[in-house]
PDB file of C-alpha atoms in Angstrom:
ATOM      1  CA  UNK A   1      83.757 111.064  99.653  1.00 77.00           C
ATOM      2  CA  UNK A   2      87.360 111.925 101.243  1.00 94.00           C
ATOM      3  CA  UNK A   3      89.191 115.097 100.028  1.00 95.00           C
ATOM      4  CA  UNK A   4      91.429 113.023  98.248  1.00 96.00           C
ATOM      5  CA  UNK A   5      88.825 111.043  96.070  1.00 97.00           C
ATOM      6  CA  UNK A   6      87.200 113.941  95.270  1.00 97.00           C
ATOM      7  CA  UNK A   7      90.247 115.695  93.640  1.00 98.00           C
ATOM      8  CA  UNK A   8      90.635 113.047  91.739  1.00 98.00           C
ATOM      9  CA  UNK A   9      86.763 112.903  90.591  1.00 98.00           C
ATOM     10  CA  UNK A  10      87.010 116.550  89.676  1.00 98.00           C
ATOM     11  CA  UNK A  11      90.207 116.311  88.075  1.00 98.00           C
ATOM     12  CA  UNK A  12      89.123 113.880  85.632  1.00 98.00           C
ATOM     13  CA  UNK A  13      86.518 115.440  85.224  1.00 97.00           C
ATOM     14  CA  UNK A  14      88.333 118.998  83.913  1.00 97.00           C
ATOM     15  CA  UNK A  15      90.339 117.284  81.808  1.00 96.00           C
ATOM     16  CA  UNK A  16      88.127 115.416  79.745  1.00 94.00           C
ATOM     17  CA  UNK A  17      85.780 118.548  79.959  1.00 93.00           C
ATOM     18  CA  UNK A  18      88.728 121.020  79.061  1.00 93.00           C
ATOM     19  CA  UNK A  19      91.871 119.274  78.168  1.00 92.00           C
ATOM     20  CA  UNK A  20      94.684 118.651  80.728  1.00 95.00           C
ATOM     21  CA  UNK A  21      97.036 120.951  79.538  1.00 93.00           C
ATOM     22  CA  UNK A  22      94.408 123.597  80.318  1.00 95.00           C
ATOM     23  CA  UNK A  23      93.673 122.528  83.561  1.00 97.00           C
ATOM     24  CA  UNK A  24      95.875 124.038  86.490  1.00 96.00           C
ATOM     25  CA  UNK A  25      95.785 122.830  90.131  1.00 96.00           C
ATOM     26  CA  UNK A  26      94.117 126.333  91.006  1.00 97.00           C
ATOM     27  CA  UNK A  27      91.404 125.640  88.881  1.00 97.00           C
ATOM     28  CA  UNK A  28      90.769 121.867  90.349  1.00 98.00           C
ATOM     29  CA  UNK A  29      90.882 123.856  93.995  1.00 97.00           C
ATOM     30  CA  UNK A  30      88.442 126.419  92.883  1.00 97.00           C
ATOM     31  CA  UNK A  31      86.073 123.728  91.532  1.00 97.00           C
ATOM     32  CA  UNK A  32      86.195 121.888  94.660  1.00 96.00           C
ATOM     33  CA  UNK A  33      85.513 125.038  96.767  1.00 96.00           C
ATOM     34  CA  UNK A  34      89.176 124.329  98.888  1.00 96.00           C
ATOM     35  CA  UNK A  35      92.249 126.096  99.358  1.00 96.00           C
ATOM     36  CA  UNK A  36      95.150 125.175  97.080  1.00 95.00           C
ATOM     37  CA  UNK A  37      97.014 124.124  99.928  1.00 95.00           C
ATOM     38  CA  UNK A  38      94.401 121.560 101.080  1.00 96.00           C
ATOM     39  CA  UNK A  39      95.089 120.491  97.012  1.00 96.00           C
ATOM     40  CA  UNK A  40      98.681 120.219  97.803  1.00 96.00           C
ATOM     41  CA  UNK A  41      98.448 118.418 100.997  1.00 96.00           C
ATOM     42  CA  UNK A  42      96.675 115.430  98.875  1.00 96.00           C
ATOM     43  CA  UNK A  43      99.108 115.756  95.393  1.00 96.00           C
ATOM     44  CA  UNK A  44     102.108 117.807  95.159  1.00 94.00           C
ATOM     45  CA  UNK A  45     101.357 118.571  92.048  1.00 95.00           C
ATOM     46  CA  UNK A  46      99.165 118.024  88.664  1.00 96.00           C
ATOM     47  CA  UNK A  47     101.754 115.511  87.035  1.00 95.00           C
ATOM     48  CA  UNK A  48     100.713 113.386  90.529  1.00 96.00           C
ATOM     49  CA  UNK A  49      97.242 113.455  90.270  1.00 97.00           C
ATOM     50  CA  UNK A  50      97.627 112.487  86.526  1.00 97.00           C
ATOM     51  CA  UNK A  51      99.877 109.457  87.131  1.00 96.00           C
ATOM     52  CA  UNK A  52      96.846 108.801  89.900  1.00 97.00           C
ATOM     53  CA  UNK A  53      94.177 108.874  87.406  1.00 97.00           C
ATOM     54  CA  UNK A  54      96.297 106.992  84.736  1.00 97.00           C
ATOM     55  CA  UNK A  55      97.020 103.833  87.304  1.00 96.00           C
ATOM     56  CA  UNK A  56      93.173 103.701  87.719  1.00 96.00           C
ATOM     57  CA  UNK A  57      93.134 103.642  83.946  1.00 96.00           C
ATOM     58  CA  UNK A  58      95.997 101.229  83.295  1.00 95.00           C
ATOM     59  CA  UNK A  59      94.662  98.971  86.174  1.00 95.00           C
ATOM     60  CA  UNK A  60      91.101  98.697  84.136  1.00 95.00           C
ATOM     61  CA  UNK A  61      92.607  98.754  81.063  1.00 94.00           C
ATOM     62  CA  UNK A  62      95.243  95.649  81.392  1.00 91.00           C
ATOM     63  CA  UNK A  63      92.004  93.614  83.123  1.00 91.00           C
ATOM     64  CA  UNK A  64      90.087  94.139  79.967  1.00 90.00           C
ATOM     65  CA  UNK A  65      92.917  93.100  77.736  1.00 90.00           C
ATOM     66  CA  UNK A  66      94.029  90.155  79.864  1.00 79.00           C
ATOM     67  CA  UNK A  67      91.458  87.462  78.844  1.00 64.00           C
ATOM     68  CA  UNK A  68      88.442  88.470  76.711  1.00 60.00           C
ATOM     69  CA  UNK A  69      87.248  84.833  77.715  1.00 56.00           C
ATOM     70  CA  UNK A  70      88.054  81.040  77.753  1.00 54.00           C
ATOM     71  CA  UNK A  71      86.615  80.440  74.331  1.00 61.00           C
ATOM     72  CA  UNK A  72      86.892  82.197  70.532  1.00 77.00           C
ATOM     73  CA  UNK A  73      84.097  84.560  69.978  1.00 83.00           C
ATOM     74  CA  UNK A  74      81.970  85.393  67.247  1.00 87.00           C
ATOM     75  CA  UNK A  75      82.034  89.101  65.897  1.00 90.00           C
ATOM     76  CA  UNK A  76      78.867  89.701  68.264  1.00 91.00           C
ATOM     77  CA  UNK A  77      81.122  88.941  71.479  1.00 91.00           C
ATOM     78  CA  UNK A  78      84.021  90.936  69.781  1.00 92.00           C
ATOM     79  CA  UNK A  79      81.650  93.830  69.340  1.00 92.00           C
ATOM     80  CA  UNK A  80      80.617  93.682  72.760  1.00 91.00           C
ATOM     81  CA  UNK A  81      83.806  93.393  74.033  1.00 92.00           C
ATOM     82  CA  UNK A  82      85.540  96.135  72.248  1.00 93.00           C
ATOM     83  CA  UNK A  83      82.727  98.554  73.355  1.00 93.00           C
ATOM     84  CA  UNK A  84      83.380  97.825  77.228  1.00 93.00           C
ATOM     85  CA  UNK A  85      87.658  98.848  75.841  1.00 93.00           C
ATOM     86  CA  UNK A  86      86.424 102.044  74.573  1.00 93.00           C
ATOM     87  CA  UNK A  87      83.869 102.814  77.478  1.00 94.00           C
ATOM     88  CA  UNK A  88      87.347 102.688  79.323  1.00 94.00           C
ATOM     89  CA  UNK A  89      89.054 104.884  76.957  1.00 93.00           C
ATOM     90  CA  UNK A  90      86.239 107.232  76.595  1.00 92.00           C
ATOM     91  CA  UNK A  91      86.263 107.492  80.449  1.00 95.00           C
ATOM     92  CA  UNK A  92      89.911 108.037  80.696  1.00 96.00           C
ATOM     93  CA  UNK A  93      89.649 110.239  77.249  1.00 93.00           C
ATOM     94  CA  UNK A  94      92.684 113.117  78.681  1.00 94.00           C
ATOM     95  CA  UNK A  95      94.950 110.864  78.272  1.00 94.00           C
ATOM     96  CA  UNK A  96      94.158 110.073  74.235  1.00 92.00           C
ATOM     97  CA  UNK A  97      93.388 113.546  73.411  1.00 87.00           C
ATOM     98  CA  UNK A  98      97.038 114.982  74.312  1.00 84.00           C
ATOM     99  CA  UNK A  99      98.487 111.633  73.964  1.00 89.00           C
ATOM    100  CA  UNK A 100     102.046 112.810  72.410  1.00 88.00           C
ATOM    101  CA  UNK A 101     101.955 115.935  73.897  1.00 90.00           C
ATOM    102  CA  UNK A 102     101.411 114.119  77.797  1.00 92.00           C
ATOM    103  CA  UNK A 103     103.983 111.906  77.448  1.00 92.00           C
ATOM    104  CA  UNK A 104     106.842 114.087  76.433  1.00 91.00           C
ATOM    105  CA  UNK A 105     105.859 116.232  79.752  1.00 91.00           C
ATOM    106  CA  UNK A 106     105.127 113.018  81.934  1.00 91.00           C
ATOM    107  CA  UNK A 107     107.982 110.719  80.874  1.00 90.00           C
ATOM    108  CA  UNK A 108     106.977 108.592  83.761  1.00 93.00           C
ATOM    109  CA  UNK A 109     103.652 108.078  81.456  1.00 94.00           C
ATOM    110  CA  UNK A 110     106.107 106.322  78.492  1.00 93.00           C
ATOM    111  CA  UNK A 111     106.528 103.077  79.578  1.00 94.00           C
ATOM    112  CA  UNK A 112     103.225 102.098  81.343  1.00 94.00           C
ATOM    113  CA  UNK A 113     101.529 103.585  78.095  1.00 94.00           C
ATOM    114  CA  UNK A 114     104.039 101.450  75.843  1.00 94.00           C
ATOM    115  CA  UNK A 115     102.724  97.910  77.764  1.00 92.00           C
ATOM    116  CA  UNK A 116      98.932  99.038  77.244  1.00 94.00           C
ATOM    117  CA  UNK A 117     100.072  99.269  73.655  1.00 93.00           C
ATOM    118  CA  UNK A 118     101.551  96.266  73.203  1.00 94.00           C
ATOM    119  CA  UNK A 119      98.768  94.439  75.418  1.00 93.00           C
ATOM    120  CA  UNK A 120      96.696  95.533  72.660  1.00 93.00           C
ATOM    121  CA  UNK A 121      98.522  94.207  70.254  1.00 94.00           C
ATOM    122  CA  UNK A 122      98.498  90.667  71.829  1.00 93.00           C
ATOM    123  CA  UNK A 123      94.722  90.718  72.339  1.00 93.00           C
ATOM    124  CA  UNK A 124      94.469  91.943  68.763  1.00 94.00           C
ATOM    125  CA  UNK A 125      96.376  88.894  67.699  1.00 93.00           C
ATOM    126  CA  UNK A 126      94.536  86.784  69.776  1.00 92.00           C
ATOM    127  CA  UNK A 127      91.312  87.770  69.156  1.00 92.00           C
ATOM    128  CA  UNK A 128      91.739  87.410  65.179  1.00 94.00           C
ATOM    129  CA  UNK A 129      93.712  83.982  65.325  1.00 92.00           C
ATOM    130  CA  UNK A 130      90.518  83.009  66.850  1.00 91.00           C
ATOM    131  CA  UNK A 131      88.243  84.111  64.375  1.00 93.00           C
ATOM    132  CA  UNK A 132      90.788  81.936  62.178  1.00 94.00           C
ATOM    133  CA  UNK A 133      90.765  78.634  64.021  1.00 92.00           C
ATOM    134  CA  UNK A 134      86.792  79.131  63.573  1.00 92.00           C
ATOM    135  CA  UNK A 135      87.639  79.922  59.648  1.00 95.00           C
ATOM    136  CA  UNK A 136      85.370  82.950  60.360  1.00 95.00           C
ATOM    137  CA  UNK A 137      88.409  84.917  58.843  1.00 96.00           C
ATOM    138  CA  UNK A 138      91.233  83.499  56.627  1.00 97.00           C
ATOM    139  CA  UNK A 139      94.402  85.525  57.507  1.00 97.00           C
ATOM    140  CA  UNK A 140      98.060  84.702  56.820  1.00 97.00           C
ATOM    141  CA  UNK A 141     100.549  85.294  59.814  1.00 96.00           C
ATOM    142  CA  UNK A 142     102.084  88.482  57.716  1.00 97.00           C
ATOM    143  CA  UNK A 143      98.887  89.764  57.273  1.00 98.00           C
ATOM    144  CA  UNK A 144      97.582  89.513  60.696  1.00 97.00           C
ATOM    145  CA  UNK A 145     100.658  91.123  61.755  1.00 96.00           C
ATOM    146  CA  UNK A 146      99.973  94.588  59.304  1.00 97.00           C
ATOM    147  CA  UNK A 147      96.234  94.108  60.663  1.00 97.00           C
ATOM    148  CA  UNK A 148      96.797  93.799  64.168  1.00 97.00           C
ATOM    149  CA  UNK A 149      98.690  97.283  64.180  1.00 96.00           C
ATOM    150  CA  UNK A 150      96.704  98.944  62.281  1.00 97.00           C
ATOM    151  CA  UNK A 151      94.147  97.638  64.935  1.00 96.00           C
ATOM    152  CA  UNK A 152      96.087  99.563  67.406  1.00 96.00           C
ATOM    153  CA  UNK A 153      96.535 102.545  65.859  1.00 95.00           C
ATOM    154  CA  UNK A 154      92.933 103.133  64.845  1.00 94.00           C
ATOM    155  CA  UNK A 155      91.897 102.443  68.704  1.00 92.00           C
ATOM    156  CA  UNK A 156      94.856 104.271  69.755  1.00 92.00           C
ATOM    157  CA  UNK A 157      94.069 107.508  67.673  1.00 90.00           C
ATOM    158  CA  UNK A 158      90.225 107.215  66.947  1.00 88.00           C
ATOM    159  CA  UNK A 159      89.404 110.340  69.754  1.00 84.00           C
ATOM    160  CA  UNK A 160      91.607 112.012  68.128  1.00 84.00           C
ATOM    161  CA  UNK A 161      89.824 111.603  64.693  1.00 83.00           C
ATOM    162  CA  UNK A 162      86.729 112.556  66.313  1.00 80.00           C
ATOM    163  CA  UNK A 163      87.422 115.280  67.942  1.00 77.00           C
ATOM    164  CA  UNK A 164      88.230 116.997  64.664  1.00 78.00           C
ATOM    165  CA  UNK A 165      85.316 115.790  62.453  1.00 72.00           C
ATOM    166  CA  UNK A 166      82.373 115.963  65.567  1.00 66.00           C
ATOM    167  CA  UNK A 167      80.829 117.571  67.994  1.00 58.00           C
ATOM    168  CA  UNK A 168      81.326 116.575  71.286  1.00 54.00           C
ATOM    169  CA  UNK A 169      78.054 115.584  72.088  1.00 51.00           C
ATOM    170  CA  UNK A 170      77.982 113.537  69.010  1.00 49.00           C
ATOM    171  CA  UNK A 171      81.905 111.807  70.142  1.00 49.00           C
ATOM    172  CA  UNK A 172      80.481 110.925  73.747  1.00 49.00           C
ATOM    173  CA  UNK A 173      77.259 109.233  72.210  1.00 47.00           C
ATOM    174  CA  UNK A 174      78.714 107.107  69.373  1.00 75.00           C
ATOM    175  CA  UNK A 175      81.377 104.535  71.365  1.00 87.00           C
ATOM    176  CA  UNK A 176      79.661 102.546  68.512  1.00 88.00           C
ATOM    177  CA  UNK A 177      81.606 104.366  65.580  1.00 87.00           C
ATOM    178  CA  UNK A 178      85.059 103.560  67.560  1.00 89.00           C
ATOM    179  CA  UNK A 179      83.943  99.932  67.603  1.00 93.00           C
ATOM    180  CA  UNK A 180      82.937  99.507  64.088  1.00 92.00           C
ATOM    181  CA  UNK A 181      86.058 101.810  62.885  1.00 92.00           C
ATOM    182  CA  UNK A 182      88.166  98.611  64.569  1.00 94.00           C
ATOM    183  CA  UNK A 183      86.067  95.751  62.951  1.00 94.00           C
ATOM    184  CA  UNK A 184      85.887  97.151  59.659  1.00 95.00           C
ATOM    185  CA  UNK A 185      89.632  96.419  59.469  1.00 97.00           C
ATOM    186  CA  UNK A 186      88.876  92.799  59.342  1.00 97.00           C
ATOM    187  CA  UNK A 187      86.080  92.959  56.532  1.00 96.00           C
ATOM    188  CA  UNK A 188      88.808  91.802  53.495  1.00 96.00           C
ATOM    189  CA  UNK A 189      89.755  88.987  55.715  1.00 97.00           C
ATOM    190  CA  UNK A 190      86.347  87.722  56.752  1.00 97.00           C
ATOM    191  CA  UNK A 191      84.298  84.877  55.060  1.00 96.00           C
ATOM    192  CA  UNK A 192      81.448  86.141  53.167  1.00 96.00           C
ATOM    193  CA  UNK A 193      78.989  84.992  55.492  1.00 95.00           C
ATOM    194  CA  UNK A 194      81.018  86.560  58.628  1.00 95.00           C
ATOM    195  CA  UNK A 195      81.466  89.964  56.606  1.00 95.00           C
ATOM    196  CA  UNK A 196      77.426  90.439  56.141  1.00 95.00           C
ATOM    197  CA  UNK A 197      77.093  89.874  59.609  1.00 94.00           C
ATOM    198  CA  UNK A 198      79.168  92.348  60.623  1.00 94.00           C
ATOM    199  CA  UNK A 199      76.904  94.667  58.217  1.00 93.00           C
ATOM    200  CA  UNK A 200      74.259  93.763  60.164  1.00 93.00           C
ATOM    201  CA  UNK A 201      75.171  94.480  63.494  1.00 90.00           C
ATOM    202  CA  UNK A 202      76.915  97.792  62.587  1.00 90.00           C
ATOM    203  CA  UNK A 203      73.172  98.680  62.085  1.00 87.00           C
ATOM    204  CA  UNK A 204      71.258  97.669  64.303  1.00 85.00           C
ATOM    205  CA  UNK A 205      74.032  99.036  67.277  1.00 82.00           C
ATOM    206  CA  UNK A 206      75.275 102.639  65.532  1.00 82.00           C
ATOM    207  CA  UNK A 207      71.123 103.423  64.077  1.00 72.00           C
TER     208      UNK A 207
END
């Protein structure tokens, strides 16, 4: 692995393990065994190896949202789906932790953050029109609109909300809980039928 790959590698790995704010360049030199100026030769700084790491992100991240498929999915596909999202937030987890916080010091963050959001949104949006052509879900445009952001704030925000009430061990295992925090938004507009099944699998994938 090149010198430059692996700062990147060990970055990531600091800040997820420690938070980025608490992460200096010295420490991401030490870890590697090199001389800060062999660090600086690669990334003039940390704010540069952070926009690195969040293209990487953003790159994985707007593929996921793009297309979830060619046809409407049932709430098995959706669960399925949403879990590979997370695995990429969980991955990329610095940048949720310190969210507000990041991009007040990295304004160059803002706006490439800002079109994740609102690809979110649109897959959101999407995703539950489709469960309403299949009348899996009966939903009036108002209310999808109120459900679709509150889908993005509760898988914009749901580290956060872990971090405070678990361990970390117990955060990094349970991608499930993220999941089903998301779904369970749409149990009051799910047919009966749709709603049990969602029961169901929240069992059998979070036991």
């Amino acid at each position: 692995m090149k010198t430059r790959e692996r700062i990147l590698v060990t970055s990531l790995e600091l800040f997820n393990a420690y938070g980025e704010p608490n992460v200096t360049t010295i420490h991401i030199a030490n870890e590697m065994d090199i001389s800060p100026g062999n660090l600086y030769y690669h990334f003039r700084n940390k704010d540069e190896i952070t926009l690195e790491l969040f293209g990487r992100f953003e790159e994985a991240m707007l593929d996921l949202l793009g297309d979830p498929g060619d046809r409407d999915l049932d709430m098995e596909d959706l669960w399925l789906y949403l879990h590979m999202v997370f695995e990429n937030i969980v991955l990329y987890r610095f940048l949720y932790r310190n969210l507000v916080d990041l991009l007040s010091r990295v304004d160059r963050l803002r706006s490439p953050f800002q079109r994740i959001m609102n690809r979110k949104r649109e897959t959101a949006l999407g995703l539950c029109e489709g469960l309403v052509r299949q009348e899996m879900m009966r939903a009036t445009p108002d209310e999808l609109d109120v459900l679709t952001h509150n889908i993005v704030m509760t898988a914009t925000f749901w580290l956060n909300y872990q971090q405070i009430h678990e361990t970390r061990q117990e955060r990094l295992a349970h991608i499930g809980h993220g999941v089903f925090q998301v779904l369970s938004l749409l149990l009051p507009y799910l047919a009966e039928e749709q709603r049990e099944y969602l029961l169901v699998l929240s069992k059998e994938y979070l036991d």
